[in-house]
Short mmCIF file of C-alpha atoms in Angstrom, two decimals:
data_model
loop_
_atom_site.label_atom_id
_atom_site.label_comp_id
_atom_site.label_asym_id
_atom_site.label_seq_id
_atom_site.Cartn_x
_atom_site.Cartn_y
_atom_site.Cartn_z
CA MET A 1 -18.79 2.39 -13.92
CA SER A 2 -20.12 3.13 -17.39
CA MET A 3 -19.11 -0.33 -18.60
CA SER A 4 -21.24 -2.00 -15.94
CA GLN A 5 -24.14 0.31 -16.69
CA THR A 6 -23.80 -0.51 -20.39
CA GLY A 7 -23.75 -4.23 -19.58
CA ILE A 8 -26.88 -3.91 -17.47
CA SER A 9 -28.69 -1.93 -20.14
CA ARG A 10 -27.74 -4.48 -22.82
CA GLN A 11 -28.92 -7.31 -20.63
CA THR A 12 -32.20 -5.52 -19.93
CA ASN A 13 -32.77 -4.86 -23.65
CA ARG A 14 -32.02 -8.49 -24.50
CA SER A 15 -34.34 -9.71 -21.74
CA ASN A 16 -37.13 -7.49 -23.03
CA ARG A 17 -36.67 -8.79 -26.60
CA VAL A 18 -36.66 -12.41 -25.46
CA GLU A 19 -39.78 -11.88 -23.36
CA ASP A 20 -41.51 -10.20 -26.30
CA MET A 21 -40.63 -13.07 -28.61
CA VAL A 22 -41.48 -15.86 -26.21
CA TYR A 23 -44.52 -14.64 -24.31
CA ASN A 24 -46.48 -12.41 -26.70
CA ASN A 25 -49.44 -14.03 -28.42
CA ASN A 26 -48.75 -13.01 -32.01
CA SER A 27 -48.00 -15.39 -34.83
CA GLN A 28 -44.40 -14.23 -35.10
CA SER A 29 -43.46 -15.12 -31.57
CA ILE A 30 -42.59 -18.50 -30.16
CA GLY A 31 -45.38 -18.40 -27.59
CA GLY A 32 -48.21 -17.91 -30.08
CA PRO A 33 -51.61 -19.44 -29.45
CA VAL A 34 -51.67 -23.22 -29.40
CA SER A 35 -54.76 -23.21 -31.62
CA ASN A 36 -52.63 -21.97 -34.54
CA TRP A 37 -50.53 -25.14 -34.43
CA GLY A 38 -53.20 -27.28 -36.03
CA THR A 39 -54.11 -24.87 -38.84
CA SER A 40 -52.81 -24.49 -42.35
CA ASN A 41 -50.49 -21.73 -41.15
CA GLN A 42 -48.58 -24.37 -39.25
CA THR A 43 -45.62 -24.30 -41.69
CA THR A 44 -45.42 -20.54 -41.72
CA THR A 45 -45.77 -20.39 -37.97
CA ILE A 46 -43.13 -23.07 -37.42
CA LYS A 47 -40.81 -21.43 -39.97
CA GLY A 48 -41.46 -18.08 -38.33
CA ARG A 49 -40.79 -19.53 -34.92
CA ILE A 50 -37.60 -21.19 -36.17
CA GLY A 51 -36.55 -17.88 -37.74
CA ILE A 52 -37.23 -16.10 -34.47
CA LEU A 53 -35.25 -18.73 -32.58
CA GLU A 54 -32.38 -18.44 -35.07
CA GLU A 55 -32.41 -14.66 -34.69
CA LEU A 56 -32.47 -15.09 -30.92
CA VAL A 57 -29.50 -17.49 -31.14
CA ARG A 58 -27.59 -14.98 -33.32
CA THR A 59 -28.38 -12.17 -30.91
CA VAL A 60 -27.32 -14.21 -27.90
CA SER A 61 -24.17 -15.37 -29.75
CA THR A 62 -23.29 -11.79 -30.66
CA GLU A 63 -23.83 -10.66 -27.09
CA LEU A 64 -21.84 -13.62 -25.80
CA GLU A 65 -18.95 -12.71 -28.11
CA THR A 66 -19.19 -9.10 -26.96
CA HIS A 67 -19.08 -10.24 -23.34
CA ARG A 68 -16.10 -12.49 -24.11
CA LYS A 69 -14.26 -9.53 -25.66
CA GLU A 70 -15.14 -7.38 -22.65
CA LEU A 71 -13.93 -10.14 -20.34
CA LYS A 72 -10.64 -10.42 -22.26
CA ASP A 73 -10.22 -6.64 -22.05
CA LEU A 74 -10.95 -6.71 -18.32
CA ILE A 75 -8.48 -9.56 -17.79
CA LYS A 76 -5.87 -7.63 -19.79
CA ASP A 77 -6.54 -4.49 -17.73
CA LYS A 78 -6.35 -6.53 -14.51
CA ASN A 79 -3.00 -7.99 -15.55
CA ILE A 80 -1.63 -4.57 -16.48
CA ILE A 81 -2.74 -3.09 -13.16
CA GLU A 82 -1.44 -6.12 -11.27
CA ASN A 83 1.97 -5.80 -12.97
CA LEU A 84 2.07 -2.08 -12.21
CA LEU A 85 1.21 -2.73 -8.57
CA VAL A 86 3.86 -5.45 -8.28
CA LYS A 87 6.45 -3.10 -9.82
CA LYS A 88 5.36 -0.29 -7.51
CA MET A 89 5.54 -2.66 -4.51
CA HIS A 90 9.10 -3.72 -5.46
CA ASP A 91 10.12 -0.09 -5.97
CA THR A 92 8.65 0.88 -2.60
CA HIS A 93 10.33 -2.10 -0.94
CA SER A 94 13.66 -1.10 -2.49
CA VAL A 95 13.30 2.53 -1.40
CA LEU A 96 12.36 1.50 2.15
CA ALA A 97 15.23 -1.01 2.35
CA ASN A 98 17.70 1.69 1.22
CA GLU A 99 16.22 4.13 3.73
CA ILE A 100 16.60 1.56 6.53
CA LEU A 101 20.25 0.99 5.56
CA ARG A 102 20.85 4.75 5.51
CA LEU A 103 19.24 5.19 8.94
CA ASP A 104 21.23 2.26 10.37
CA ASP A 105 24.45 3.82 9.07
CA GLU A 106 23.48 7.19 10.51
CA ASN A 107 22.67 5.58 13.88
CA ARG A 108 26.07 3.83 13.92
CA ARG A 109 27.82 7.13 13.23
CA HIS A 110 25.89 8.82 16.03
CA ILE A 111 26.64 5.98 18.44
CA ASN A 112 30.35 6.11 17.55
CA TYR A 113 30.36 9.88 18.03
CA MET A 114 28.58 9.51 21.38
CA ASP A 115 31.11 6.86 22.48
CA GLN A 116 34.01 9.13 21.49
CA GLU A 117 32.41 12.06 23.28
CA GLU A 118 31.83 9.93 26.38
CA ASN A 119 35.48 8.81 26.35
CA ARG A 120 36.62 12.43 25.96
CA VAL A 121 34.39 13.58 28.84
CA GLN A 122 35.54 10.66 31.02
CA GLY A 123 39.15 11.63 30.24
CA LEU A 124 38.42 15.23 31.21
CA ILE A 125 36.71 14.08 34.41
CA GLY A 126 39.72 11.91 35.25
CA LYS A 127 42.13 14.79 34.55
CA MET A 128 40.01 17.18 36.60
CA SER A 129 39.91 14.66 39.43
CA LEU A 130 43.69 14.41 39.40
CA ASP A 131 43.96 18.20 39.22
CA SER A 132 41.49 18.47 42.10
CA LYS A 133 43.56 16.06 44.20
CA ALA A 134 46.73 17.94 43.31
CA LEU A 135 45.08 21.25 44.23
CA GLY A 136 43.82 19.70 47.45
CA GLN A 137 47.34 18.59 48.32
CA THR A 138 48.73 22.00 47.39
CA LEU A 139 46.09 23.71 49.56
CA THR A 140 46.94 21.38 52.42
CA GLN A 141 50.63 22.21 52.02
CA ILE A 142 49.83 25.94 51.86
CA ASP A 143 47.67 25.63 55.00
CA LYS A 144 50.54 23.87 56.78
CA ARG A 145 52.96 26.52 55.61
CA ILE A 146 50.61 29.30 56.77
CA THR A 147 50.21 27.57 60.11
CA GLU A 148 53.99 27.24 60.42
CA LEU A 149 54.49 30.88 59.47
CA GLU A 150 51.86 32.00 61.97
CA PHE A 151 53.53 29.85 64.59
CA GLN A 152 56.90 31.35 63.76
CA LEU A 153 55.44 34.87 63.80
CA GLY A 154 53.78 34.18 67.11
CA ASN A 155 57.04 32.92 68.59
CA THR A 156 59.06 35.89 67.36
CA GLU A 157 56.54 38.39 68.73
CA GLN A 158 56.63 36.76 72.11
CA ASN A 159 60.36 37.02 72.23
#
């Protein structure tokens, strides 16, 4: 933020100096009165104007070099940040890929456990079903035996 403000302020200062040199009507500026051109001060005025132009060229060259250095620094900073972001992206990608593998492994273990549990429960259900049938048959046999005993008791009492 401060770099852009500094750049704007430099540009404004340079613009003001250029405007002063070009548009002011004094003998030291490039935009001096045209009537001075035909006088004996023509050499001094032309030399002064050339000096002003040379100074302007030096100023602009210096500022251009400063801007080039700033641009190189900005490009360097951009590359550093870009490299850091790429590294961070690869690190994040690696962490997420490892996390996905871990979660897949955990899901497989849970699925295997659930399958084993289902098989165990199905086995228990099958065993209970067989036990239930066996108990049903035993109850049927007991009922028959009770009925037979009642029948025998009823026959002996009648006799």
